[in-house]
């Protein structure tokens, strides 16, 4: 075995270095930044809409412009990572979306905002497929589900912090300047990542021979290639089911990061202080802030609940499933169980949250819907890694593409339903719960372990 560039020869009995775990740190950090940049607009939208006179339908289209681009560019950016390596693609897309995060604050009308959010989505599309590509290269299989759970925990907690972060930043600067502040986070990440990361672990000076031995099964994943078995990808039933469940999951989940702040303000705004705990918190905050800002802070904190709980769901699913599998449990059975229970639970709890009148208890129920939603995530993305192999970037990109078509449809449908029903939020919750249930059904039949290629260079028939 070759010795990593710049490192001293390792004795066969040396303990493996732990350089690989820094890739998880980079993944989690970028996931946090990506979700802060993505979710910020949902909290800022009431102020944006008031300034630019956007209708509900226009707000839905702006939310969906991002997800349309995000979906369309998933496969191209995932394929680019497979062909060119994750490093160059990640640096490019992070700098791209950071620019258009700042540009969101420069928009002057509906069309300019629509175009900016579309271009922003085109950049963010490359994030998770290429992080998945990096993890499939740098981590042994036993660590992959756990790594995905940590990455998605970071993503959700970044999204959970975004509403409150936006409100607090907007107390100091305008909503326009706030987007410039958030853009700087991605620029800093890209600079540090460019200096540290290597597409192939053997090229990193901090990796010793013992750690390379742990990663030898990933050697094919590190090489660049573009010969994706598209026919196998497009004709395998499991891929369609995997795409379907992620479409349905994302349709439901995007409610939390687009329309939820509006729902809380319009439907629940007068009720937020009716809960004893919330009333006490309001009294404390009003010692520092105005009643109007206090209400915004409480609403922002509540709107982050589904993502906060979702982070715990992703973490729990990754840790528990990894331990069960390590003890000999069936990978297929474990992933199907978490997928089905997760989406079925999200459907039930989301609907229940609408009928619970106490605002804090209602948001706990909605938070638990987010928790169950994210029980599905580690298994979904680990499936892309196991099924995709050296094509993990393309496979995960295809799944995320379908998911974001669902994410694109969700905000538009909510806008239409509100318009057609004279803002009847109950119908929004009914439709979303049904969609979640369809995703649960898909998981009963997914084969999460059989790869596109049984062995190097041989595509399955």
Coordinates of C-alpha atoms in Angstrom, one line a residue:
X1 CA 0.0 0.0 0.0
X2 CA 1.3 3.5 -0.8
X3 CA 2.0 5.9 1.9
X4 CA -0.1 9.1 1.9
X5 CA 1.6 12.1 0.4
X6 CA 3.6 14.0 3.0
X7 CA 3.3 11.5 5.8
X8 CA 5.9 9.2 7.3
X9 CA 5.7 5.4 6.6
X10 CA 3.4 3.7 9.1
X11 CA 4.1 0.5 10.9
X12 CA 1.4 -2.2 10.2
X13 CA 0.4 -2.1 13.8
X14 CA 0.0 1.7 14.0
X15 CA -3.4 2.9 15.1
X16 CA -5.4 4.5 12.3
X17 CA -5.5 8.2 12.2
X18 CA -8.9 9.9 12.5
X19 CA -8.6 12.4 9.7
X20 CA -11.7 10.9 8.1
X21 CA -13.9 12.3 10.8
X22 CA -13.0 15.9 9.8
X23 CA -15.0 15.2 6.6
X24 CA -18.0 14.7 8.8
X25 CA -17.3 18.1 10.5
X26 CA -17.1 19.8 7.2
X27 CA -20.4 18.1 6.1
X28 CA -22.3 19.1 9.2
X29 CA -21.0 22.6 9.1
X30 CA -22.0 23.1 5.5
X31 CA -25.4 21.5 6.1
X32 CA -26.0 24.1 8.9
X33 CA -24.9 27.0 6.6
X34 CA -26.9 25.7 3.7
X35 CA -30.1 25.5 5.7
X36 CA -29.6 28.9 7.3
X37 CA -29.3 30.4 3.8
X38 CA -32.3 28.4 2.6
X39 CA -34.7 28.9 5.4
X40 CA -34.0 32.6 6.0
X41 CA -36.4 33.8 3.3
X42 CA -39.4 32.1 5.0
X43 CA -39.0 34.2 8.1
X44 CA -38.2 37.4 6.1
X45 CA -41.0 36.9 3.7
X46 CA -43.7 38.9 5.6
X47 CA -41.4 41.9 5.5
X48 CA -40.4 41.3 1.9
X49 CA -44.0 40.8 0.8
X50 CA -45.2 43.9 2.6
X51 CA -42.5 46.0 0.9
X52 CA -43.0 44.6 -2.6
X53 CA -46.8 43.9 -2.3
X54 CA -46.6 40.2 -3.1
X55 CA -49.8 38.1 -3.1
X56 CA -50.1 34.6 -1.6
X57 CA -49.7 33.1 -5.1
X58 CA -46.6 35.1 -5.8
X59 CA -45.1 34.1 -2.4
X60 CA -45.7 30.5 -3.3
X61 CA -44.0 30.9 -6.7
X62 CA -41.0 32.6 -5.1
X63 CA -40.6 29.7 -2.6
X64 CA -41.0 27.2 -5.5
X65 CA -38.5 29.0 -7.8
X66 CA -35.8 27.8 -5.4
X67 CA -37.0 24.2 -5.3
X68 CA -37.5 24.0 -9.1
X69 CA -33.9 25.0 -9.7
X70 CA -32.8 22.8 -6.8
X71 CA -34.5 19.8 -8.4
X72 CA -33.3 20.5 -12.0
X73 CA -29.6 20.8 -11.0
X74 CA -29.4 17.9 -8.6
X75 CA -28.4 15.3 -11.2
X76 CA -26.0 17.6 -13.2
X77 CA -24.2 18.7 -10.0
X78 CA -24.1 15.1 -8.6
X79 CA -22.8 13.8 -11.9
X80 CA -20.2 16.6 -11.9
X81 CA -19.0 15.4 -8.5
X82 CA -18.7 11.8 -9.7
X83 CA -16.7 12.9 -12.8
X84 CA -14.6 15.8 -11.4
X85 CA -14.5 15.0 -7.7
X86 CA -16.4 16.5 -4.8
X87 CA -13.9 19.2 -3.9
X88 CA -14.0 21.4 -7.0
X89 CA -17.8 21.1 -7.3
X90 CA -18.5 21.9 -3.7
X91 CA -16.2 25.0 -3.8
X92 CA -18.0 26.3 -6.9
X93 CA -21.5 25.7 -5.7
X94 CA -21.0 27.1 -2.3
X95 CA -19.5 30.4 -3.7
X96 CA -22.4 30.5 -6.2
X97 CA -25.2 30.2 -3.8
X98 CA -23.5 32.5 -1.3
X99 CA -23.5 35.2 -4.0
X100 CA -27.2 34.7 -4.7
X101 CA -27.9 34.7 -1.0
X102 CA -26.5 38.2 -0.9
X103 CA -28.4 39.0 -4.1
X104 CA -31.7 38.1 -2.5
X105 CA -31.2 41.4 -0.5
X106 CA -30.7 43.3 -3.8
X107 CA -34.0 42.3 -5.4
X108 CA -36.3 45.1 -6.3
X109 CA -39.5 43.5 -7.6
X110 CA -41.3 40.1 -8.1
X111 CA -39.4 39.1 -11.2
X112 CA -36.0 40.0 -9.8
X113 CA -36.7 38.0 -6.7
X114 CA -38.0 35.0 -8.7
X115 CA -34.9 34.9 -10.8
X116 CA -32.5 35.4 -7.9
X117 CA -34.1 32.5 -5.9
X118 CA -34.0 30.3 -8.9
X119 CA -30.3 30.9 -9.4
X120 CA -29.8 30.5 -5.6
X121 CA -31.4 27.0 -5.8
X122 CA -29.2 26.0 -8.7
X123 CA -26.2 26.5 -6.5
X124 CA -27.5 24.8 -3.4
X125 CA -28.5 21.7 -5.5
X126 CA -24.9 20.6 -5.5
X127 CA -24.5 20.5 -1.7
X128 CA -25.8 17.2 -0.5
X129 CA -25.0 15.0 -3.5
X130 CA -21.4 16.1 -3.3
X131 CA -21.2 15.8 0.5
X132 CA -22.6 12.3 0.0
X133 CA -19.9 11.6 -2.6
X134 CA -17.3 12.8 -0.2
X135 CA -18.6 10.7 2.7
X136 CA -18.7 7.6 0.4
X137 CA -15.0 8.1 -0.4
X138 CA -13.8 9.0 3.1
X139 CA -15.9 6.7 5.4
X140 CA -16.1 2.9 5.7
X141 CA -19.6 1.5 5.2
X142 CA -20.2 0.9 8.9
X143 CA -19.9 4.7 9.6
X144 CA -22.0 6.0 6.7
X145 CA -25.5 5.9 8.2
X146 CA -24.3 7.5 11.4
X147 CA -22.5 10.2 9.4
X148 CA -25.6 10.9 7.4
X149 CA -27.6 11.2 10.7
X150 CA -25.1 13.8 12.0
X151 CA -25.1 15.7 8.7
X152 CA -28.9 15.9 8.7
X153 CA -29.0 16.8 12.4
X154 CA -26.8 19.7 11.6
X155 CA -29.0 20.7 8.6
X156 CA -32.1 20.6 10.6
X157 CA -30.7 22.5 13.6
X158 CA -29.3 25.1 11.2
X159 CA -32.7 25.5 9.8
X160 CA -34.3 25.6 13.3
X161 CA -32.0 28.4 14.3
X162 CA -32.5 30.4 11.1
X163 CA -36.0 31.9 12.0
X164 CA -34.8 33.2 15.3
X165 CA -31.4 34.2 13.8
X166 CA -33.2 36.2 11.0
X167 CA -35.4 38.0 13.5
X168 CA -32.5 38.9 15.7
X169 CA -30.3 40.0 12.8
X170 CA -33.2 42.1 11.4
X171 CA -33.4 44.0 14.7
X172 CA -29.9 45.3 13.9
X173 CA -30.1 45.6 10.1
X174 CA -32.7 45.5 7.4
X175 CA -33.9 42.3 5.8
X176 CA -31.8 43.1 2.8
X177 CA -28.5 43.5 4.8
X178 CA -29.4 40.3 6.7
X179 CA -29.0 38.2 3.5
X180 CA -25.5 39.7 2.9
X181 CA -24.5 38.7 6.4
X182 CA -25.6 35.1 5.9
X183 CA -23.8 34.9 2.5
X184 CA -20.5 35.5 4.3
X185 CA -20.8 32.1 6.1
X186 CA -20.5 30.1 2.9
X187 CA -17.5 32.1 1.7
X188 CA -15.6 31.4 4.9
X189 CA -16.5 27.7 4.7
X190 CA -15.3 27.4 1.1
X191 CA -11.9 29.0 1.8
X192 CA -11.2 26.6 4.7
X193 CA -12.5 23.6 2.8
X194 CA -10.4 24.4 -0.2
X195 CA -7.2 24.3 1.8
X196 CA -7.9 21.1 3.8
X197 CA -9.9 18.7 1.7
X198 CA -8.6 16.1 -0.8
X199 CA -10.7 14.0 -3.1
X200 CA -8.6 10.9 -2.4
X201 CA -7.7 10.2 1.2
X202 CA -4.3 8.9 0.1
X203 CA -3.4 12.4 -0.9
X204 CA -4.0 13.9 2.5
X205 CA -0.9 14.4 4.6
X206 CA -2.7 13.6 7.9
X207 CA -3.9 10.1 6.8
X208 CA -1.6 7.2 7.7
X209 CA -1.4 3.7 6.1
X210 CA -3.6 2.2 8.8
X211 CA -6.4 4.6 8.1
X212 CA -6.1 4.0 4.4
X213 CA -6.5 0.3 5.1
X214 CA -9.9 1.0 6.6
X215 CA -10.8 2.9 3.5
X216 CA -9.5 0.5 0.8
X217 CA -13.0 -0.6 -0.2
X218 CA -13.6 3.0 -1.3
X219 CA -10.8 3.2 -3.8
X220 CA -13.1 3.1 -6.8
X221 CA -15.3 5.8 -5.3
X222 CA -12.4 8.2 -5.2
X223 CA -11.7 8.1 -8.9
X224 CA -13.5 10.4 -11.4
X225 CA -15.8 8.9 -14.0
X226 CA -18.9 9.8 -15.9
X227 CA -20.0 6.5 -17.3
X228 CA -23.2 6.3 -15.2
X229 CA -25.4 3.3 -15.9
X230 CA -28.4 5.5 -16.8
X231 CA -30.6 2.6 -18.1
X232 CA -30.2 0.6 -14.9
X233 CA -30.8 3.8 -12.9
X234 CA -34.0 4.6 -14.8
X235 CA -35.5 1.1 -14.9
X236 CA -34.9 -0.3 -11.4
X237 CA -38.2 -0.3 -9.4
X238 CA -36.3 0.6 -6.2
X239 CA -35.1 3.8 -7.7
X240 CA -38.7 4.9 -8.5
X241 CA -39.8 4.0 -5.0
X242 CA -36.9 5.8 -3.5
X243 CA -37.7 8.8 -5.7
X244 CA -41.3 8.6 -4.8
X245 CA -40.9 8.5 -1.0
X246 CA -38.5 11.5 -1.1
X247 CA -41.0 13.4 -3.3
X248 CA -43.7 12.9 -0.8
X249 CA -41.5 13.5 2.2
X250 CA -40.2 16.8 0.7
X251 CA -43.7 18.0 -0.2
X252 CA -44.7 17.7 3.5
X253 CA -41.4 19.0 4.9
X254 CA -41.3 22.1 2.8
X255 CA -44.4 23.4 4.6
X256 CA -42.2 23.8 7.7
X257 CA -39.6 26.0 5.9
X258 CA -42.0 28.1 3.7
X259 CA -45.5 28.6 4.9
X260 CA -45.2 27.8 8.6
X261 CA -44.2 31.3 9.7
X262 CA -47.2 32.7 7.8
X263 CA -49.5 30.1 9.3
X264 CA -48.3 31.0 12.8
X265 CA -48.8 34.7 12.3
X266 CA -52.1 34.6 10.4
X267 CA -53.8 31.6 12.1
X268 CA -52.2 31.4 15.5
X269 CA -50.8 34.8 16.1
X270 CA -53.4 35.9 18.6
X271 CA -53.2 32.6 20.4
X272 CA -49.4 32.4 21.0
X273 CA -49.6 34.2 24.4
X274 CA -52.6 32.2 25.6
X275 CA -50.4 29.4 26.9
X276 CA -49.1 29.8 30.4
X277 CA -45.5 29.1 29.4
X278 CA -45.6 31.3 26.4
X279 CA -47.3 34.1 28.4
X280 CA -44.4 33.9 30.9
X281 CA -41.8 34.0 28.1
X282 CA -43.6 37.0 26.5
X283 CA -43.5 38.8 29.8
X284 CA -39.7 38.2 30.1
X285 CA -39.0 39.2 26.5
X286 CA -41.1 42.4 26.8
X287 CA -38.7 43.6 29.4
X288 CA -36.2 43.8 26.6
X289 CA -38.2 44.2 23.4
X290 CA -41.4 45.8 22.1
X291 CA -44.6 43.7 22.2
X292 CA -44.5 43.4 18.4
X293 CA -40.9 42.2 18.3
X294 CA -41.6 39.8 21.2
X295 CA -44.4 38.3 19.2
X296 CA -42.1 37.8 16.2
X297 CA -39.4 36.2 18.4
X298 CA -41.9 33.8 19.9
X299 CA -43.3 32.9 16.5
X300 CA -39.8 32.4 15.1
X301 CA -38.9 30.1 18.0
X302 CA -42.0 28.1 17.4
X303 CA -41.6 27.9 13.7
X304 CA -38.2 26.3 14.2
X305 CA -39.7 23.5 16.3
X306 CA -40.2 20.9 13.5
X307 CA -36.6 21.3 12.4
X308 CA -35.2 21.2 15.9
X309 CA -37.1 18.0 16.7
X310 CA -36.2 16.7 13.2
X311 CA -32.5 17.0 14.1
X312 CA -33.1 14.7 17.0
X313 CA -35.1 12.3 14.8
X314 CA -32.2 12.1 12.2
X315 CA -29.7 11.6 15.0
X316 CA -31.7 8.9 16.7
X317 CA -32.4 7.0 13.5
X318 CA -28.7 7.0 12.5
X319 CA -27.5 5.9 15.9
X320 CA -30.1 3.2 16.5
X321 CA -30.1 1.7 13.0
X322 CA -26.3 1.6 12.9
X323 CA -26.2 -0.4 16.2
X324 CA -28.9 -2.8 15.1
X325 CA -27.2 -3.4 11.8
X326 CA -23.8 -3.8 13.6
X327 CA -25.3 -6.5 15.7
X328 CA -26.5 -8.5 12.7
X329 CA -29.8 -6.9 12.0
X330 CA -31.2 -6.9 8.5
X331 CA -30.3 -3.6 6.7
X332 CA -33.4 -3.9 4.5
X333 CA -35.7 -4.5 7.4
X334 CA -34.2 -1.7 9.5
X335 CA -34.4 0.9 6.8
X336 CA -37.9 -0.1 5.7
X337 CA -39.1 0.1 9.3
X338 CA -37.6 3.6 9.9
X339 CA -38.9 4.8 6.6
X340 CA -42.5 3.6 7.0
X341 CA -42.9 4.5 10.7
X342 CA -41.3 7.9 10.0
X343 CA -43.6 9.1 7.3
X344 CA -46.7 7.5 8.8
X345 CA -46.0 9.2 12.1
X346 CA -45.4 12.5 10.3
X347 CA -48.8 12.2 8.6
X348 CA -50.7 11.5 11.9
X349 CA -48.9 14.1 14.0
X350 CA -49.1 16.9 11.4
X351 CA -52.9 16.5 11.2
X352 CA -53.2 16.3 15.0
X353 CA -51.4 19.6 15.4
X354 CA -54.1 21.4 13.5
X355 CA -56.8 20.3 16.0
X356 CA -54.8 21.1 19.1
X357 CA -55.8 24.6 20.1
X358 CA -53.2 25.2 22.8
X359 CA -50.4 26.8 20.7
X360 CA -47.5 25.3 22.6
X361 CA -48.9 21.8 22.5
X362 CA -49.8 22.2 18.9
X363 CA -46.2 23.1 18.0
X364 CA -44.9 20.2 20.1
X365 CA -47.2 17.9 17.9
X366 CA -45.9 19.6 14.8
X367 CA -42.3 19.3 16.1
X368 CA -42.9 15.5 16.6
X369 CA -44.1 15.4 13.0
X370 CA -40.7 16.8 12.0
X371 CA -39.1 14.2 14.3
X372 CA -40.8 11.3 12.6
X373 CA -40.2 12.9 9.1
X374 CA -36.5 12.9 9.8
X375 CA -36.4 9.3 11.0
X376 CA -36.4 8.5 7.3
X377 CA -33.4 10.6 6.3
X378 CA -30.3 8.7 7.3
X379 CA -31.7 5.5 5.7
X380 CA -32.7 7.3 2.5
X381 CA -29.2 8.8 2.0
X382 CA -27.3 5.7 3.1
X383 CA -29.4 3.8 0.6
X384 CA -28.1 6.2 -2.1
X385 CA -24.5 5.4 -1.0
X386 CA -25.0 1.7 -0.9
X387 CA -27.0 1.4 -4.1
X388 CA -24.9 4.1 -6.0
X389 CA -21.4 3.0 -5.0
X390 CA -19.0 5.0 -7.1
X391 CA -22.1 6.7 -8.6
X392 CA -23.3 7.9 -5.2
X393 CA -23.3 11.5 -6.3
X394 CA -25.6 10.8 -9.3
X395 CA -27.9 8.5 -7.4
X396 CA -28.3 10.8 -4.4
X397 CA -28.7 13.7 -6.8
X398 CA -31.6 11.9 -8.6
X399 CA -33.3 11.2 -5.3
X400 CA -32.9 14.8 -4.1
X401 CA -34.1 16.0 -7.5
X402 CA -37.4 14.1 -7.1
X403 CA -37.6 15.3 -3.6
X404 CA -37.3 18.9 -4.6
X405 CA -40.0 18.5 -7.3
X406 CA -42.2 17.6 -4.3
X407 CA -40.8 20.6 -2.4
X408 CA -41.6 22.8 -5.4
X409 CA -45.1 21.5 -5.7
X410 CA -45.9 21.9 -2.0
X411 CA -45.7 25.7 -1.6
X412 CA -47.5 26.2 -4.9
X413 CA -50.4 23.9 -3.9
X414 CA -50.6 25.5 -0.4
X415 CA -51.0 28.9 -2.1
X416 CA -53.7 27.6 -4.5
X417 CA -55.6 25.8 -1.7
X418 CA -55.6 29.0 0.4
X419 CA -56.8 31.0 -2.5
X420 CA -59.5 28.6 -3.6
X421 CA -60.8 27.9 0.0
X422 CA -60.6 31.5 1.3
X423 CA -57.6 30.6 3.5
X424 CA -58.9 27.4 5.0
X425 CA -55.8 26.0 6.6
X426 CA -57.5 22.8 7.5
X427 CA -57.5 21.7 3.9
X428 CA -53.8 22.4 3.6
X429 CA -53.1 20.0 6.5
X430 CA -55.4 17.3 5.1
X431 CA -53.7 17.3 1.7
X432 CA -50.2 17.3 3.3
X433 CA -51.0 14.4 5.6
X434 CA -52.3 12.3 2.7
X435 CA -49.1 13.0 0.8
X436 CA -47.0 11.8 3.7
X437 CA -49.0 8.6 3.9
X438 CA -48.1 7.8 0.2
X439 CA -44.4 8.1 1.1
X440 CA -44.8 5.6 3.9
X441 CA -46.4 3.1 1.5
X442 CA -43.3 3.4 -0.8
X443 CA -41.0 2.2 1.9
X444 CA -42.7 -1.2 2.2
X445 CA -41.2 -2.2 -1.2
X446 CA -37.8 -0.5 -1.4
X447 CA -34.6 -2.6 -1.8
X448 CA -32.1 -0.4 0.0
X449 CA -29.0 -2.6 -0.4
X450 CA -28.6 -4.1 -3.9
X451 CA -26.1 -1.9 -5.8
X452 CA -26.3 -0.7 -9.4
X453 CA -23.2 -2.7 -10.0
X454 CA -22.6 -6.1 -8.3
X455 CA -18.9 -5.8 -8.9
X456 CA -16.4 -3.4 -10.6
X457 CA -17.3 -2.9 -14.2
X458 CA -20.2 -5.2 -14.3
X459 CA -23.7 -3.7 -14.4
X460 CA -26.5 -5.8 -13.0
X461 CA -29.1 -7.3 -15.3

